[in-house]
mmCIF file with all atom_site columns, C-alpha atoms in Angstrom:
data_model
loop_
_atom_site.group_PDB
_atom_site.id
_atom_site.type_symbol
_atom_site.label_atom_id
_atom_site.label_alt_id
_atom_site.label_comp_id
_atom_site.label_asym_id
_atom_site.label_entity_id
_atom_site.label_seq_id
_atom_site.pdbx_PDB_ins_code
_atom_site.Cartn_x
_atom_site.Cartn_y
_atom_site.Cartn_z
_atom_site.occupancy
_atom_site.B_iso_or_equiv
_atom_site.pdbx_formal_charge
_atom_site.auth_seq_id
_atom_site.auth_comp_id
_atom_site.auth_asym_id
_atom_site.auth_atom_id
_atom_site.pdbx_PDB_model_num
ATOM 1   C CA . UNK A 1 1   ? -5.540  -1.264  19.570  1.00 78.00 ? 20  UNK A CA 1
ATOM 2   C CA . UNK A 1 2   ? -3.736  1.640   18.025  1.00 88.00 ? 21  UNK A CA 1
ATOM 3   C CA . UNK A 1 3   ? -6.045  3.548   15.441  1.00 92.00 ? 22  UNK A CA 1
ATOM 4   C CA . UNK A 1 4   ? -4.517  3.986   12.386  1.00 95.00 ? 23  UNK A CA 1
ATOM 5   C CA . UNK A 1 5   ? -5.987  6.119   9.063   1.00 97.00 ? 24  UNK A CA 1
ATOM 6   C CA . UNK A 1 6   ? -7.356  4.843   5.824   1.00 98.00 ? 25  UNK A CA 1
ATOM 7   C CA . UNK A 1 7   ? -8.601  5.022   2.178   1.00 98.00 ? 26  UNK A CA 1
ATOM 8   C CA . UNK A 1 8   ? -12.259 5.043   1.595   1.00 98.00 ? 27  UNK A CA 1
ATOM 9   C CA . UNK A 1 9   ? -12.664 4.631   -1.611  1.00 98.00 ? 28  UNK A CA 1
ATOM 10  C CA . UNK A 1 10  ? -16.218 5.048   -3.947  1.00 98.00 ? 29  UNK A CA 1
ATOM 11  C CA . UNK A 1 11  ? -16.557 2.771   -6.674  1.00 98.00 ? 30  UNK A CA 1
ATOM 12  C CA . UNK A 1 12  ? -18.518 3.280   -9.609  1.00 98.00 ? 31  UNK A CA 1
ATOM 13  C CA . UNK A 1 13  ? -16.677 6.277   -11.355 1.00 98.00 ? 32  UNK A CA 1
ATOM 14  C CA . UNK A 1 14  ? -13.761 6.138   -8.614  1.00 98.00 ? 33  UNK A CA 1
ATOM 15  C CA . UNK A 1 15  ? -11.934 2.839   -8.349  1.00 98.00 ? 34  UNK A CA 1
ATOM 16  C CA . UNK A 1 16  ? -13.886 1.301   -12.130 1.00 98.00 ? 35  UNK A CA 1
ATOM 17  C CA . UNK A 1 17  ? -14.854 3.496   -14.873 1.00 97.00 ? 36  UNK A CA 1
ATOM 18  C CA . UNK A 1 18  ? -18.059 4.815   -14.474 1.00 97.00 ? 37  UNK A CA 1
ATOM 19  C CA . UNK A 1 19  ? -20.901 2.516   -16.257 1.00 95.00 ? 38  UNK A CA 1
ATOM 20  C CA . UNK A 1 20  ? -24.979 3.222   -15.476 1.00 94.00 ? 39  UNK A CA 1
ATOM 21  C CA . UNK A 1 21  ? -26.139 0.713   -13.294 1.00 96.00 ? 40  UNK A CA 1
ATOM 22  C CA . UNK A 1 22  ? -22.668 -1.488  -13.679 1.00 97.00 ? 41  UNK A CA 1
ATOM 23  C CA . UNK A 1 23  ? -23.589 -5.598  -13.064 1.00 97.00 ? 42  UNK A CA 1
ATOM 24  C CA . UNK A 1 24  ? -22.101 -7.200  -15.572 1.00 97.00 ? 43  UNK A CA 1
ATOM 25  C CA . UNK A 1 25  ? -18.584 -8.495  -14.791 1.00 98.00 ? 44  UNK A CA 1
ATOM 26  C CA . UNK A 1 26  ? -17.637 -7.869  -18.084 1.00 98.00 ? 45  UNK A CA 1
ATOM 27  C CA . UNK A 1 27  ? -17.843 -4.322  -18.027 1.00 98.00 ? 46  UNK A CA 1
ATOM 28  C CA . UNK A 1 28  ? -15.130 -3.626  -15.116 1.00 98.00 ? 47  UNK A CA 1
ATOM 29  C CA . UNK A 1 29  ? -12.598 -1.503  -16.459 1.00 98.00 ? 48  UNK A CA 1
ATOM 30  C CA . UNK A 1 30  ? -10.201 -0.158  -13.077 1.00 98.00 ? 49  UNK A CA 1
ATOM 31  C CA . UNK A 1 31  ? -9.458  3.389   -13.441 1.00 97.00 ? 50  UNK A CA 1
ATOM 32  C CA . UNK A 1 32  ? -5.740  3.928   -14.969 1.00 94.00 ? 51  UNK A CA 1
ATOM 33  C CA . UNK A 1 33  ? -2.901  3.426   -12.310 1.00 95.00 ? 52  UNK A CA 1
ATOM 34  C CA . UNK A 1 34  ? -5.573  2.761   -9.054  1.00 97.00 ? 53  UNK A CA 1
ATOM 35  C CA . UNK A 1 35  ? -4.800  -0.987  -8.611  1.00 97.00 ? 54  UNK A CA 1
ATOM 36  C CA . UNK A 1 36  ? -0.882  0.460   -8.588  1.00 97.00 ? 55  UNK A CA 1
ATOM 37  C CA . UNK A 1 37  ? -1.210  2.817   -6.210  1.00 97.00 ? 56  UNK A CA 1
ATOM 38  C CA . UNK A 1 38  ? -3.562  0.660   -4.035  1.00 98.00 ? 57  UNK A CA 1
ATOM 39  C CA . UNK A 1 39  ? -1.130  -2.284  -4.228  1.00 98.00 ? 58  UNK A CA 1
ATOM 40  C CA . UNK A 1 40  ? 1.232   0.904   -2.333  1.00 97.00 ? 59  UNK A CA 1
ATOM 41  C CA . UNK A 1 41  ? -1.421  1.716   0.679   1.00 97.00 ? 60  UNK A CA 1
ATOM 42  C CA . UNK A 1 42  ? -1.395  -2.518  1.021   1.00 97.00 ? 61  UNK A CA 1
ATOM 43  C CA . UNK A 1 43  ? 1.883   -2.330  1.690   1.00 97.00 ? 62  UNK A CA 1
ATOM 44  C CA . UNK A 1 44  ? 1.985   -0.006  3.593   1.00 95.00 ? 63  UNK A CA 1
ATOM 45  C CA . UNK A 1 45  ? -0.665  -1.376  5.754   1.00 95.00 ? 64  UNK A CA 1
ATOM 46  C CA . UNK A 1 46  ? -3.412  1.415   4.876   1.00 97.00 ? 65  UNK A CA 1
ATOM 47  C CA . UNK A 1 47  ? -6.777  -0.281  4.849   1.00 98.00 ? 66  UNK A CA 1
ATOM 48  C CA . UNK A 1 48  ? -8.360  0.730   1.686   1.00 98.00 ? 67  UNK A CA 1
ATOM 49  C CA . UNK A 1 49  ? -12.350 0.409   2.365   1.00 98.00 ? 68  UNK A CA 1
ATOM 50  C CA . UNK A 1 50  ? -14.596 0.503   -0.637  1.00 98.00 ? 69  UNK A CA 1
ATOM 51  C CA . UNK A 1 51  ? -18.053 2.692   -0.036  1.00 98.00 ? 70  UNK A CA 1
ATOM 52  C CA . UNK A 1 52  ? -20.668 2.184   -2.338  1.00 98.00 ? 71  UNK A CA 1
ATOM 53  C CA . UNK A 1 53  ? -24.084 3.237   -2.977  1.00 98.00 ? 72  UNK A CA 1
ATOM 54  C CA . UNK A 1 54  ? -25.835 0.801   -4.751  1.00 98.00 ? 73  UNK A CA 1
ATOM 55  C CA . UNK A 1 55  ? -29.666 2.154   -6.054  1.00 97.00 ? 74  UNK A CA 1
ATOM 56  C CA . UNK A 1 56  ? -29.527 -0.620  -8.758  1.00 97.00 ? 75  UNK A CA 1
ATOM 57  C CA . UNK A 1 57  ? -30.191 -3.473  -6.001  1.00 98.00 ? 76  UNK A CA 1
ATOM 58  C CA . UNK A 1 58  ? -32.815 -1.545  -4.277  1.00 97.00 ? 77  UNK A CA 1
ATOM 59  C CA . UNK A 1 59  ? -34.717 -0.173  -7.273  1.00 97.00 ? 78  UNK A CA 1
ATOM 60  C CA . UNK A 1 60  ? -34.997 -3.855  -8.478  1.00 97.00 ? 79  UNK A CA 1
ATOM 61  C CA . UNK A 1 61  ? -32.463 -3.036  -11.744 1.00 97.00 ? 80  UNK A CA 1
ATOM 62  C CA . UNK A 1 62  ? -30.162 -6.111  -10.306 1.00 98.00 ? 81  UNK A CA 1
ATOM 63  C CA . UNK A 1 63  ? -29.618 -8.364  -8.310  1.00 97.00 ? 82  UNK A CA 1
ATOM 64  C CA . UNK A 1 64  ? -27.387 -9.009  -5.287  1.00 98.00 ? 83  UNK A CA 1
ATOM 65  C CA . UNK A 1 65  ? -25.710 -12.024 -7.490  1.00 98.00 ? 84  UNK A CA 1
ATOM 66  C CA . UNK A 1 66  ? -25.207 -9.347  -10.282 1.00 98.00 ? 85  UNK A CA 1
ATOM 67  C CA . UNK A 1 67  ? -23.508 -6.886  -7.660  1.00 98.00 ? 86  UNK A CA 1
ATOM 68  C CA . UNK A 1 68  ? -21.344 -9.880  -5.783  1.00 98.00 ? 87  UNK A CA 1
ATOM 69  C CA . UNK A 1 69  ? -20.100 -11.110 -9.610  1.00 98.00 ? 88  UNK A CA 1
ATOM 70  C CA . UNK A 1 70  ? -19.258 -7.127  -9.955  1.00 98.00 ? 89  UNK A CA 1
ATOM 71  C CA . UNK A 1 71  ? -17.165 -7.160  -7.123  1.00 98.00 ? 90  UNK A CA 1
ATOM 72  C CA . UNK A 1 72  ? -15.140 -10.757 -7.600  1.00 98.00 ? 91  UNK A CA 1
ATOM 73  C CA . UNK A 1 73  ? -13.736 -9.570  -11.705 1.00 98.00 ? 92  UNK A CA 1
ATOM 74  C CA . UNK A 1 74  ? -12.818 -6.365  -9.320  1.00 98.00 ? 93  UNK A CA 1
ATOM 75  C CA . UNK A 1 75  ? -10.895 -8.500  -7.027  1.00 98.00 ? 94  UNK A CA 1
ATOM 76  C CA . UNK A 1 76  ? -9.634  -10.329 -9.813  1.00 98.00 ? 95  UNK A CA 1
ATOM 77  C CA . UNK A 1 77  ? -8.011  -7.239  -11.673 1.00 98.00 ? 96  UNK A CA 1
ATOM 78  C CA . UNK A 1 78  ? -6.721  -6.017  -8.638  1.00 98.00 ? 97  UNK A CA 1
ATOM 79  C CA . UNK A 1 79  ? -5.144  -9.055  -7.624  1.00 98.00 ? 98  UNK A CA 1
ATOM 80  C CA . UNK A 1 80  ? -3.670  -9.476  -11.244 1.00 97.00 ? 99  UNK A CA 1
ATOM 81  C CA . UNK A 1 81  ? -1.644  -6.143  -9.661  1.00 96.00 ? 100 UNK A CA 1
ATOM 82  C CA . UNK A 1 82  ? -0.838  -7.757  -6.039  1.00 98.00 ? 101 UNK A CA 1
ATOM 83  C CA . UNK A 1 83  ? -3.623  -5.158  -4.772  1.00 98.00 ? 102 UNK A CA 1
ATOM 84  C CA . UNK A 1 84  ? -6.306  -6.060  -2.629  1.00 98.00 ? 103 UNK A CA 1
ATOM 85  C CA . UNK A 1 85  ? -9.718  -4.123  -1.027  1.00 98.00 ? 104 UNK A CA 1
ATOM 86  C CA . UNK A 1 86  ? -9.511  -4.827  2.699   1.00 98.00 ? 105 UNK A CA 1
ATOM 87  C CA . UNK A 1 87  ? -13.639 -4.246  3.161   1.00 98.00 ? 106 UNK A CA 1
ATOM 88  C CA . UNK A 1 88  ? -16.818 -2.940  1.428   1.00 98.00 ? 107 UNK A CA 1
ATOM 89  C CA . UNK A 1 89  ? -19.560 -1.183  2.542   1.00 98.00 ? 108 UNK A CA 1
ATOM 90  C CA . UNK A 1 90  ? -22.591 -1.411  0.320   1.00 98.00 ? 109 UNK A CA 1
ATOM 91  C CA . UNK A 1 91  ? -26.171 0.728   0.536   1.00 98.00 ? 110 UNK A CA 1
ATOM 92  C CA . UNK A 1 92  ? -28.899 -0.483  -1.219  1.00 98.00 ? 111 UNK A CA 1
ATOM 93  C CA . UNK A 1 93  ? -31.168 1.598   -0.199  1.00 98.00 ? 112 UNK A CA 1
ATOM 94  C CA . UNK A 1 94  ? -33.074 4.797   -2.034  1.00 97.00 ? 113 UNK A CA 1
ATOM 95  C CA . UNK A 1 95  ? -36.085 6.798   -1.588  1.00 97.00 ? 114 UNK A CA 1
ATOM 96  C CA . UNK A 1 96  ? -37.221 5.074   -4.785  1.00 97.00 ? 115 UNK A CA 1
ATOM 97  C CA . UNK A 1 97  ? -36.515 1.583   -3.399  1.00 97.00 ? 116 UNK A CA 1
ATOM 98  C CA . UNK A 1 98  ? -38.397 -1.235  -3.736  1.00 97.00 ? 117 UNK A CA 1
ATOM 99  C CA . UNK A 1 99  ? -40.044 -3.310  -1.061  1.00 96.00 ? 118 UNK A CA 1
ATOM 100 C CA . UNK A 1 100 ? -37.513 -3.036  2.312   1.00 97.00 ? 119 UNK A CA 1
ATOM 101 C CA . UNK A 1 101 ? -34.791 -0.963  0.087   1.00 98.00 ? 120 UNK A CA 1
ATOM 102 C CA . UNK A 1 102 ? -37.648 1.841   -0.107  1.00 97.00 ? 121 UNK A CA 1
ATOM 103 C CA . UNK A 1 103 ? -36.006 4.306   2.780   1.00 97.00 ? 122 UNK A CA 1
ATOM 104 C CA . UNK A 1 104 ? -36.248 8.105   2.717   1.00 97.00 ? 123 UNK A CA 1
ATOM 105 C CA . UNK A 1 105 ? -32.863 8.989   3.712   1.00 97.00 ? 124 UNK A CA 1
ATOM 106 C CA . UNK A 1 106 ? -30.825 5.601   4.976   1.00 98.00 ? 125 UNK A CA 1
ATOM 107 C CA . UNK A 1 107 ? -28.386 6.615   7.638   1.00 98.00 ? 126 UNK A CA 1
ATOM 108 C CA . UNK A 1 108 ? -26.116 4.802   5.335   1.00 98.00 ? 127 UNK A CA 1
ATOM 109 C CA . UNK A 1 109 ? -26.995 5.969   2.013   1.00 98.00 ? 128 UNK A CA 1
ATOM 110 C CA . UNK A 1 110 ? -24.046 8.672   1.368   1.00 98.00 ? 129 UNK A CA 1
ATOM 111 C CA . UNK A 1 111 ? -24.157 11.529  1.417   1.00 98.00 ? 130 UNK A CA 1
ATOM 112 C CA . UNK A 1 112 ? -24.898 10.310  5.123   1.00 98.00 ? 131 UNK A CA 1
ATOM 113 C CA . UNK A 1 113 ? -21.442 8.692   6.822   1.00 98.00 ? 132 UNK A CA 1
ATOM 114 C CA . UNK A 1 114 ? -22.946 5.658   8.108   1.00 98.00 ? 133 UNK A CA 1
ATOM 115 C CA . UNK A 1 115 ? -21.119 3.441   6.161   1.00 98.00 ? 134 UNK A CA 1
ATOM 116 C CA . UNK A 1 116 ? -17.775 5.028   6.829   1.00 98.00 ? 135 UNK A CA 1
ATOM 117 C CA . UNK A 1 117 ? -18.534 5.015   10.951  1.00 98.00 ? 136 UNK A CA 1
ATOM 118 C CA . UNK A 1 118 ? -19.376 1.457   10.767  1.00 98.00 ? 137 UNK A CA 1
ATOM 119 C CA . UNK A 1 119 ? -15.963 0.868   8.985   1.00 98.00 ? 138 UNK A CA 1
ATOM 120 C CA . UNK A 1 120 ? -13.887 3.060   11.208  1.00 98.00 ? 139 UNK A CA 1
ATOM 121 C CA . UNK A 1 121 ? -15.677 1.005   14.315  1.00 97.00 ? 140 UNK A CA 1
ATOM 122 C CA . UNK A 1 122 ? -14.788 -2.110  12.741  1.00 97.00 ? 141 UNK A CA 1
ATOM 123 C CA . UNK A 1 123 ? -11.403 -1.574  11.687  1.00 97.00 ? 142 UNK A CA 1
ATOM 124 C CA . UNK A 1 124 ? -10.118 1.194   14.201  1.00 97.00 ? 143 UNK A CA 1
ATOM 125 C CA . UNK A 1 125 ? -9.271  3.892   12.107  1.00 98.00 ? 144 UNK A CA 1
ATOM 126 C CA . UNK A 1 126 ? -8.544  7.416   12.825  1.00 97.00 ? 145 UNK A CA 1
ATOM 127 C CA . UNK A 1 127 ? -11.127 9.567   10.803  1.00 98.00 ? 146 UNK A CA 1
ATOM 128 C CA . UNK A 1 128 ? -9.006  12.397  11.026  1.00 97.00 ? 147 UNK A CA 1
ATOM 129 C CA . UNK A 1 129 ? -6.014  11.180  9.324   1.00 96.00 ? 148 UNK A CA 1
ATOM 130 C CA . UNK A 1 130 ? -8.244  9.092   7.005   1.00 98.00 ? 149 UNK A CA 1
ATOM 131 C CA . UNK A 1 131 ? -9.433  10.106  3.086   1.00 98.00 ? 150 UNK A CA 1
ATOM 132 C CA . UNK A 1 132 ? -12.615 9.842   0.922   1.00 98.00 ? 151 UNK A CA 1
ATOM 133 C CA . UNK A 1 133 ? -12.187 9.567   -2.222  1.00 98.00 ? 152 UNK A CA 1
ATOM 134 C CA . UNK A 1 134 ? -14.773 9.866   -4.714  1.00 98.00 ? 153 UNK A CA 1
ATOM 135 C CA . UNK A 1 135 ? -16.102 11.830  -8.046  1.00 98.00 ? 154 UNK A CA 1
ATOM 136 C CA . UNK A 1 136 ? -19.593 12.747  -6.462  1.00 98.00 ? 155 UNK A CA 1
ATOM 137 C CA . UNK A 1 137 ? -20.119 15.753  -4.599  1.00 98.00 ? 156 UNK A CA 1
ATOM 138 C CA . UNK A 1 138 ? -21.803 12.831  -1.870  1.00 98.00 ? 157 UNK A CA 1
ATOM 139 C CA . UNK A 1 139 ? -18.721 11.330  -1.647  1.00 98.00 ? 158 UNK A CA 1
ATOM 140 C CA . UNK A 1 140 ? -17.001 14.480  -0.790  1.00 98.00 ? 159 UNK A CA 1
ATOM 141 C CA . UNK A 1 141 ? -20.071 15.000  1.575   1.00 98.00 ? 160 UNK A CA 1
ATOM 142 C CA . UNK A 1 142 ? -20.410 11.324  3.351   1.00 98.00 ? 161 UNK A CA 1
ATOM 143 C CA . UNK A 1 143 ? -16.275 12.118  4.241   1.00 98.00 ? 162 UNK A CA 1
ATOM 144 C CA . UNK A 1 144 ? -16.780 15.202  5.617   1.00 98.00 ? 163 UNK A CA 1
ATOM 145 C CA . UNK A 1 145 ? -20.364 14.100  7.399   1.00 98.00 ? 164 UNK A CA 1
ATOM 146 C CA . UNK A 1 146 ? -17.464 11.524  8.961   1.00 98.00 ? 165 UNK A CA 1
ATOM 147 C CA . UNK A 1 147 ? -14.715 13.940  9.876   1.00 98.00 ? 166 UNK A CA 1
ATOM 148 C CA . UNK A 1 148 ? -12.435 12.747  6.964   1.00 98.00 ? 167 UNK A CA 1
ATOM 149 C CA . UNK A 1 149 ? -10.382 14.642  4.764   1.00 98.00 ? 168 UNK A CA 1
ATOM 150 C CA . UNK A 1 150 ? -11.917 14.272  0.980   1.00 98.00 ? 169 UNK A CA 1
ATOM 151 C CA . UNK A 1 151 ? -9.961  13.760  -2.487  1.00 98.00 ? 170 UNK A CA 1
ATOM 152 C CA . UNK A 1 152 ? -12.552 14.579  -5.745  1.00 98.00 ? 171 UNK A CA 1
ATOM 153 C CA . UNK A 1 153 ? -11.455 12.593  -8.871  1.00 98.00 ? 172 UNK A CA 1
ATOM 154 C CA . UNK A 1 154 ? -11.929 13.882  -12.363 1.00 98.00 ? 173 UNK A CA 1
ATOM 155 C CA . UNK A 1 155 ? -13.086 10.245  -13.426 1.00 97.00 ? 174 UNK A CA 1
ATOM 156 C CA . UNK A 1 156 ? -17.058 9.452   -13.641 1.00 97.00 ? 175 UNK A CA 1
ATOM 157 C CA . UNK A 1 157 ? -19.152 12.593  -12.578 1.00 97.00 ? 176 UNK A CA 1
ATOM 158 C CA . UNK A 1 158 ? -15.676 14.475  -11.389 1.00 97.00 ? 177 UNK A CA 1
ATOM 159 C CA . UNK A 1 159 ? -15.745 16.986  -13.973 1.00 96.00 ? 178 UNK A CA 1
ATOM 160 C CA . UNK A 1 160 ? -19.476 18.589  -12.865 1.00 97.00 ? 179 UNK A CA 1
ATOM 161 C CA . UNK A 1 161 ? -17.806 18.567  -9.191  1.00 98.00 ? 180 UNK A CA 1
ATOM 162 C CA . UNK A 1 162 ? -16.771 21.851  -7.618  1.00 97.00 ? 181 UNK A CA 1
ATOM 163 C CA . UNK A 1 163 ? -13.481 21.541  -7.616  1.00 97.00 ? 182 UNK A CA 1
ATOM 164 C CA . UNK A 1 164 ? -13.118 23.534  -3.803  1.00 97.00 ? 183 UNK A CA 1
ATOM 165 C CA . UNK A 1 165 ? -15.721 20.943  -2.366  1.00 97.00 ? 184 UNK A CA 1
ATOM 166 C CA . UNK A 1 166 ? -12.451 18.885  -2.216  1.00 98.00 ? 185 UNK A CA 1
ATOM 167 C CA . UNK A 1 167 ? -9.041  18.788  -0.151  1.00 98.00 ? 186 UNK A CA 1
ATOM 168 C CA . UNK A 1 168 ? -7.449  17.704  -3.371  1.00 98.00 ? 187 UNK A CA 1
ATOM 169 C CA . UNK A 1 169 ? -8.507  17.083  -6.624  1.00 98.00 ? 188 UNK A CA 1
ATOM 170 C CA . UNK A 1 170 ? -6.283  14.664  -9.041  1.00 98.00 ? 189 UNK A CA 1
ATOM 171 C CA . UNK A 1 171 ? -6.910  13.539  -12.192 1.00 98.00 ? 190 UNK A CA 1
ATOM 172 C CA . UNK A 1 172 ? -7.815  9.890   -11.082 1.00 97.00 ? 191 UNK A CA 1
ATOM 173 C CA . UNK A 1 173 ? -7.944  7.786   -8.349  1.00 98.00 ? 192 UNK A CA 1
ATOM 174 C CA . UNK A 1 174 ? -4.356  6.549   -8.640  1.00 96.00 ? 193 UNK A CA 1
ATOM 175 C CA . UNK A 1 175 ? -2.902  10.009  -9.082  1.00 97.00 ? 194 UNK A CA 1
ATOM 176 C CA . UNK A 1 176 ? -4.889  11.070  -5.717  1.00 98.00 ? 195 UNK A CA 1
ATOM 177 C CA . UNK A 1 177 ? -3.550  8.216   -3.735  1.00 97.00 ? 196 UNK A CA 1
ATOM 178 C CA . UNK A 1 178 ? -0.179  8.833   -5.091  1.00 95.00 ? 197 UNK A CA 1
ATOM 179 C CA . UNK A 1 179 ? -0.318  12.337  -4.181  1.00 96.00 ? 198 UNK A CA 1
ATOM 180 C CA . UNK A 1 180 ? -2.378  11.701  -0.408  1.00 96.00 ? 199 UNK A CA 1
ATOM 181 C CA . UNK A 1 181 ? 0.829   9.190   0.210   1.00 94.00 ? 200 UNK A CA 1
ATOM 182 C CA . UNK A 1 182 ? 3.256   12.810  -0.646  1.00 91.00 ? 201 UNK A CA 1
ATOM 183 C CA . UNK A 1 183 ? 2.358   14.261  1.539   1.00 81.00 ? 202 UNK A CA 1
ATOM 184 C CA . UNK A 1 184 ? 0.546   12.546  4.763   1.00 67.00 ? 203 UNK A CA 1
ATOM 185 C CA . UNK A 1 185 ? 3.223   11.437  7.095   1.00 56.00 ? 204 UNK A CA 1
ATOM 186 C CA . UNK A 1 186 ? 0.297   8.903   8.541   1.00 58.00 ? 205 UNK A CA 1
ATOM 187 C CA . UNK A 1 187 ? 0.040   6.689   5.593   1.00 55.00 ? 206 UNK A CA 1
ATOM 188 C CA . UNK A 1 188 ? 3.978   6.072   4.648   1.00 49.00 ? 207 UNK A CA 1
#
């Protein structure tokens, strides 16, 4: 099979509006004009892959029920806008974890890439042509640890980012897919 590029995409502060320790359904707001633009990369066949660190679970501030009920009003809005997430990658883990969450440095905890490599495995994608998307300087970091290229969004934390940590900076996460699918031949 042909490998092909994609969209990973953080979520707290990236694809919703950033709230501390989000898991409760009702607090989901989707960044302005992301469900748009991802409803583009669907059909366009781009795999947009959601990569989330998730301290909350492992520090015992949620639960997995909590996260999962997160994720479905997410699916919801999105599908309200004929967009869809084709996978997410979730870390639990933290140095301050509880019980088996407690890890020092989780080979999947960005900034580390794991997540991203075990997406790119699963759904054959071409790091090089892919993006990471994100409004933490570990997002930036986790796509570069994977050899992607790496779009900072002013949405969340973006603002206390340095701004040439990034391949592109935009405004939000719809205005940096709009602008990725300018310009890379790969993902029209």
């Amino acid at each position: 099979m042909e490998k092909r590029p994609a969209i990973f995409v953080d979520r707290d502060g990236t694809l919703n509006t950033e709230v501390d320790y989000l898991h409760r359904p009702e607090d989901v707001i989707i960044t302005p004009g992301a469900a748009r633009w991802i409803a583009c990369l669907n059909k366009r066949n781009v795999p947009v892959i959601v990569i989330t660190n998730q301290s909350g679970i492992g520090k015992g501030r949620f639960a997995w029920d909590d996260y999962y009920a997160v994720m479905k009003k997410i699916d919801e809005i999105l599908a309200e806008n004929d967009a869809h997430i084709d996978d997410v990658y979730v870390c639990p883990f933290h140095k301050e974890g509880k019980g088996e969450y407690k890890h020092p440095n989780h080979p999947n905890r960005k900034p580390n890439p794991g997540m991203i490599l075990s997406a790119a495995s699963k759904h054959h994608i071409d790091l090089e042509l892919s993006w990471m998307i994100g409004d933490k300087q570990i997002d930036l970091e986790a796509g570069r640890n994977a050899g992607c290229r790496v779009a900072l969004v002013k949405t969340g934390y973006g603002n206390g980012v340095t701004p040439k940590l990034a391949d592109l900076v935009a405004d939000n996460l719809g205005m940096a897919i709009e602008t990725i699918l300018s310009f890379s031949p790969h993902t029209k």
